[in-house]
mmCIF file of C-alpha atoms in Angstrom:
data_model
loop_
_atom_site.group_PDB
_atom_site.id
_atom_site.type_symbol
_atom_site.label_atom_id
_atom_site.label_comp_id
_atom_site.label_asym_id
_atom_site.label_seq_id
_atom_site.Cartn_x
_atom_site.Cartn_y
_atom_site.Cartn_z
ATOM 1 C CA MET A 1 118.769 96.813 23.296
ATOM 2 C CA LYS A 2 120.698 94.570 25.648
ATOM 3 C CA PRO A 3 121.295 97.310 28.238
ATOM 4 C CA ARG A 4 117.538 97.882 28.383
ATOM 5 C CA LEU A 5 116.877 94.209 28.939
ATOM 6 C CA LEU A 6 119.525 94.165 31.672
ATOM 7 C CA LEU A 7 117.806 97.124 33.346
ATOM 8 C CA LEU A 8 114.508 95.225 33.354
ATOM 9 C CA VAL A 9 115.884 91.869 34.484
ATOM 10 C CA THR A 10 118.108 93.119 37.362
ATOM 11 C CA PRO A 11 115.265 94.425 39.598
ATOM 12 C CA ILE A 12 113.241 91.263 38.993
ATOM 13 C CA VAL A 13 116.142 88.998 39.995
ATOM 14 C CA ALA A 14 116.817 91.148 43.063
ATOM 15 C CA ALA A 15 113.159 91.008 44.091
ATOM 16 C CA LEU A 16 113.167 87.228 43.800
ATOM 17 C CA ALA A 17 116.349 86.946 45.879
ATOM 18 C CA LEU A 18 115.077 89.101 48.779
ATOM 19 C CA PRO A 19 112.704 86.517 50.306
ATOM 20 C CA ALA A 20 115.492 83.931 50.373
ATOM 21 C CA ALA A 21 117.846 86.380 52.091
ATOM 22 C CA ALA A 22 115.112 87.312 54.555
ATOM 23 C CA ASP A 23 114.459 83.649 55.327
ATOM 24 C CA GLU A 24 118.146 83.084 56.008
ATOM 25 C CA HIS A 25 118.313 86.173 58.241
ATOM 26 C CA ASP A 26 115.158 85.091 60.078
ATOM 27 C CA HIS A 27 116.678 81.650 60.599
ATOM 28 C CA HIS A 28 119.770 83.138 62.238
ATOM 29 C CA ASP A 29 117.715 85.634 64.186
ATOM 30 C CA HIS A 30 115.408 82.907 65.527
ATOM 31 C CA ASP A 31 118.383 80.703 66.402
ATOM 32 C CA PHE A 32 119.889 83.582 68.314
ATOM 33 C CA HIS A 33 116.718 84.339 70.260
ATOM 34 C CA ASP A 34 115.808 80.677 70.773
ATOM 35 C CA HIS A 35 119.124 79.966 72.482
ATOM 36 C CA HIS A 36 119.360 83.143 74.546
ATOM 37 C CA ASP A 37 116.936 84.778 76.923
ATOM 38 C CA PHE A 38 117.309 88.349 75.713
ATOM 39 C CA HIS A 39 114.670 90.971 76.161
ATOM 40 C CA ASP A 40 115.185 94.464 74.762
ATOM 41 C CA HIS A 41 118.966 94.256 74.289
ATOM 42 C CA HIS A 42 121.468 91.524 73.514
ATOM 43 C CA ASP A 43 123.730 91.082 76.537
ATOM 44 C CA PHE A 44 126.900 89.211 75.619
ATOM 45 C CA HIS A 45 128.221 88.878 79.190
ATOM 46 C CA GLY A 46 129.175 85.259 79.778
ATOM 47 C CA HIS A 47 129.506 84.521 76.046
ATOM 48 C CA ASP A 48 132.713 83.361 74.350
ATOM 49 C CA PHE A 49 133.559 85.708 71.490
ATOM 50 C CA HIS A 50 135.158 82.857 69.530
ATOM 51 C CA HIS A 51 131.817 80.998 69.467
ATOM 52 C CA PHE A 52 129.634 83.900 68.266
ATOM 53 C CA THR A 53 127.259 83.112 65.407
ATOM 54 C CA ALA A 54 127.479 85.288 62.302
ATOM 55 C CA PHE A 55 124.512 87.304 63.573
ATOM 56 C CA GLU A 56 126.103 87.785 67.020
ATOM 57 C CA LEU A 57 129.421 88.817 65.473
ATOM 58 C CA SER A 58 127.650 91.320 63.242
ATOM 59 C CA LEU A 59 125.800 92.799 66.224
ATOM 60 C CA TRP A 60 128.985 92.861 68.340
ATOM 61 C CA ALA A 61 131.016 94.529 65.577
ATOM 62 C CA SER A 62 128.359 97.229 65.146
ATOM 63 C CA GLY A 63 129.224 98.676 68.578
ATOM 64 C CA GLY A 64 131.477 101.627 69.358
ATOM 65 C CA TRP A 65 134.046 102.867 71.869
ATOM 66 C CA PHE A 66 133.284 105.528 74.472
ATOM 67 C CA HIS A 67 135.734 106.931 77.009
ATOM 68 C CA GLU A 68 133.549 108.282 79.785
ATOM 69 C CA TRP A 69 131.884 107.727 83.127
ATOM 70 C CA HIS A 70 129.255 104.990 83.224
ATOM 71 C CA ASP A 71 127.791 103.274 86.275
ATOM 72 C CA GLY A 72 130.110 105.266 88.510
ATOM 73 C CA ARG A 73 133.274 104.164 86.688
ATOM 74 C CA LEU A 74 135.530 106.107 84.307
ATOM 75 C CA GLY A 75 137.009 104.012 81.538
ATOM 76 C CA TRP A 76 136.737 102.652 78.046
ATOM 77 C CA TRP A 77 133.347 101.231 77.263
ATOM 78 C CA TRP A 78 132.356 99.124 74.266
ATOM 79 C CA VAL A 79 128.653 99.791 73.704
ATOM 80 C CA THR A 80 126.601 97.580 71.440
ATOM 81 C CA ASP A 81 122.838 97.292 71.270
ATOM 82 C CA GLY A 82 122.470 99.497 74.350
ATOM 83 C CA VAL A 83 124.641 97.315 76.625
ATOM 84 C CA TRP A 84 127.911 98.677 78.061
ATOM 85 C CA TYR A 85 131.102 96.541 78.475
ATOM 86 C CA TYR A 86 134.076 97.887 80.458
ATOM 87 C CA TYR A 87 137.658 97.571 79.127
ATOM 88 C CA PRO A 88 140.910 99.015 80.512
ATOM 89 C CA ALA A 89 141.821 100.226 76.988
ATOM 90 C CA PRO A 90 140.197 100.164 73.565
ATOM 91 C CA VAL A 91 140.836 97.188 71.266
ATOM 92 C CA TYR A 92 140.525 97.886 67.524
ATOM 93 C CA PRO A 93 138.517 97.368 65.454
ATOM 94 C CA TYR A 94 136.432 95.786 68.242
ATOM 95 C CA PRO A 95 137.106 93.679 71.358
ATOM 96 C CA THR A 96 137.784 89.987 70.844
ATOM 97 C CA TYR A 97 136.672 88.933 74.308
ATOM 98 C CA VAL A 98 133.626 89.721 76.417
ATOM 99 C CA PRO A 99 134.532 91.018 79.887
ATOM 100 C CA GLU A 100 132.812 90.027 83.089
ATOM 101 C CA PRO A 101 129.955 92.315 84.107
ATOM 102 C CA VAL A 102 131.013 95.325 86.115
ATOM 103 C CA ALA A 103 129.906 94.914 89.711
ATOM 104 C CA ILE A 104 128.522 98.172 90.931
ATOM 105 C CA VAL A 105 128.675 98.467 94.658
ATOM 106 C CA ALA A 106 126.738 101.427 95.893
ATOM 107 C CA PRO A 107 128.151 103.073 98.981
ATOM 108 C CA PRO A 108 126.022 102.547 102.043
ATOM 109 C CA PRO A 109 123.546 105.324 102.648
ATOM 110 C CA PRO A 110 124.601 107.872 105.201
ATOM 111 C CA PRO A 111 123.405 107.021 108.674
ATOM 112 C CA ALA A 112 119.986 108.356 109.380
ATOM 113 C CA TYR A 113 120.077 110.545 112.398
ATOM 114 C CA ALA A 114 116.866 111.070 114.270
ATOM 115 C CA PRO A 115 116.342 114.651 115.301
ATOM 116 C CA PRO A 116 117.079 115.217 118.956
ATOM 117 C CA PRO A 117 114.072 114.857 121.194
ATOM 118 C CA PRO A 118 112.447 118.125 122.185
ATOM 119 C CA PRO A 119 113.557 119.477 125.513
ATOM 120 C CA PRO A 120 111.396 118.251 128.367
ATOM 121 C CA VAL A 121 108.529 120.522 129.201
ATOM 122 C CA ALA A 122 109.149 122.132 132.528
ATOM 123 C CA ALA A 123 106.633 121.054 135.081
ATOM 124 C CA PRO A 124 104.602 123.904 136.444
ATOM 125 C CA PRO A 125 105.988 125.125 139.715
ATOM 126 C CA GLN A 126 104.579 123.338 142.717
ATOM 127 C CA VAL A 127 102.202 125.624 144.452
ATOM 128 C CA ALA A 128 101.138 124.691 147.916
ATOM 129 C CA PRO A 129 97.468 123.960 147.907
ATOM 130 C CA PRO A 130 95.440 126.484 149.750
ATOM 131 C CA PRO A 131 94.930 125.453 153.332
ATOM 132 C CA GLN A 132 91.836 123.365 153.811
ATOM 133 C CA SER A 133 89.242 124.889 156.027
ATOM 134 C CA TRP A 134 85.961 123.836 157.446
ATOM 135 C CA TYR A 135 83.265 126.399 158.123
ATOM 136 C CA TYR A 136 81.608 126.466 161.498
ATOM 137 C CA CYS A 137 78.325 128.159 162.421
ATOM 138 C CA GLU A 138 78.347 129.091 166.124
ATOM 139 C CA GLU A 139 74.616 129.843 166.332
ATOM 140 C CA LEU A 140 73.615 126.380 165.040
ATOM 141 C CA ARG A 141 76.726 124.604 166.415
ATOM 142 C CA GLY A 142 77.498 122.771 163.148
ATOM 143 C CA TYR A 143 79.800 122.662 160.163
ATOM 144 C CA TYR A 144 79.068 123.184 156.526
ATOM 145 C CA PRO A 145 77.761 121.120 154.537
ATOM 146 C CA ASN A 146 75.796 119.588 157.440
ATOM 147 C CA VAL A 147 74.513 123.086 158.173
ATOM 148 C CA GLN A 148 73.429 124.710 154.934
ATOM 149 C CA THR A 149 72.684 128.198 156.186
ATOM 150 C CA CYS A 150 73.984 130.130 159.150
ATOM 151 C CA PRO A 151 72.131 133.106 160.701
ATOM 152 C CA GLY A 152 75.497 134.613 161.700
ATOM 153 C CA PRO A 153 78.950 134.666 160.140
ATOM 154 C CA TRP A 154 80.717 131.461 159.129
ATOM 155 C CA HIS A 155 83.998 130.899 160.973
ATOM 156 C CA PRO A 156 86.798 129.155 159.037
ATOM 157 C CA VAL A 157 88.421 126.410 161.097
ATOM 158 C CA PRO A 158 91.605 124.573 159.946
ATOM 159 C CA ALA A 159 90.624 121.193 158.558
ATOM 160 C CA GLY A 160 91.679 118.239 160.609
ATOM 161 C CA PRO A 161 90.390 115.032 162.055
ATOM 162 C CA ARG A 162 87.093 115.486 163.931
#
């Protein structure tokens, strides 16, 4: 009969203990967020590993090593909570110092070359204007437009001062 009683009592005791454990976890979690301005991920850059809280140490230790390219740099990366930390070599079981952030310097963009200007449009060839002429009517002894009609032929006369 005692094993049955033990089976009944154990879940009840565990259920009563859960709120206390949750309160303690919430307390640490609030302390962590109250003292740090973290958004989606916990960024440990600038933090001293030896002063981590229990919650921070747990989060730090939950990371993993990756040897690959990241942010344009090949190396060993400790990744925890979505944040990458560069190391020259892995440290097991996890790093005991937080490195400085990796400065990523993007190469300058290639110079922008403007396309060459279009070739100049060739000016039309200079054509000599047709010679200016006045038209003289011998019968009425006058020039057009002063004389509008001429009973005989019009005679072209080179234009010039009168």
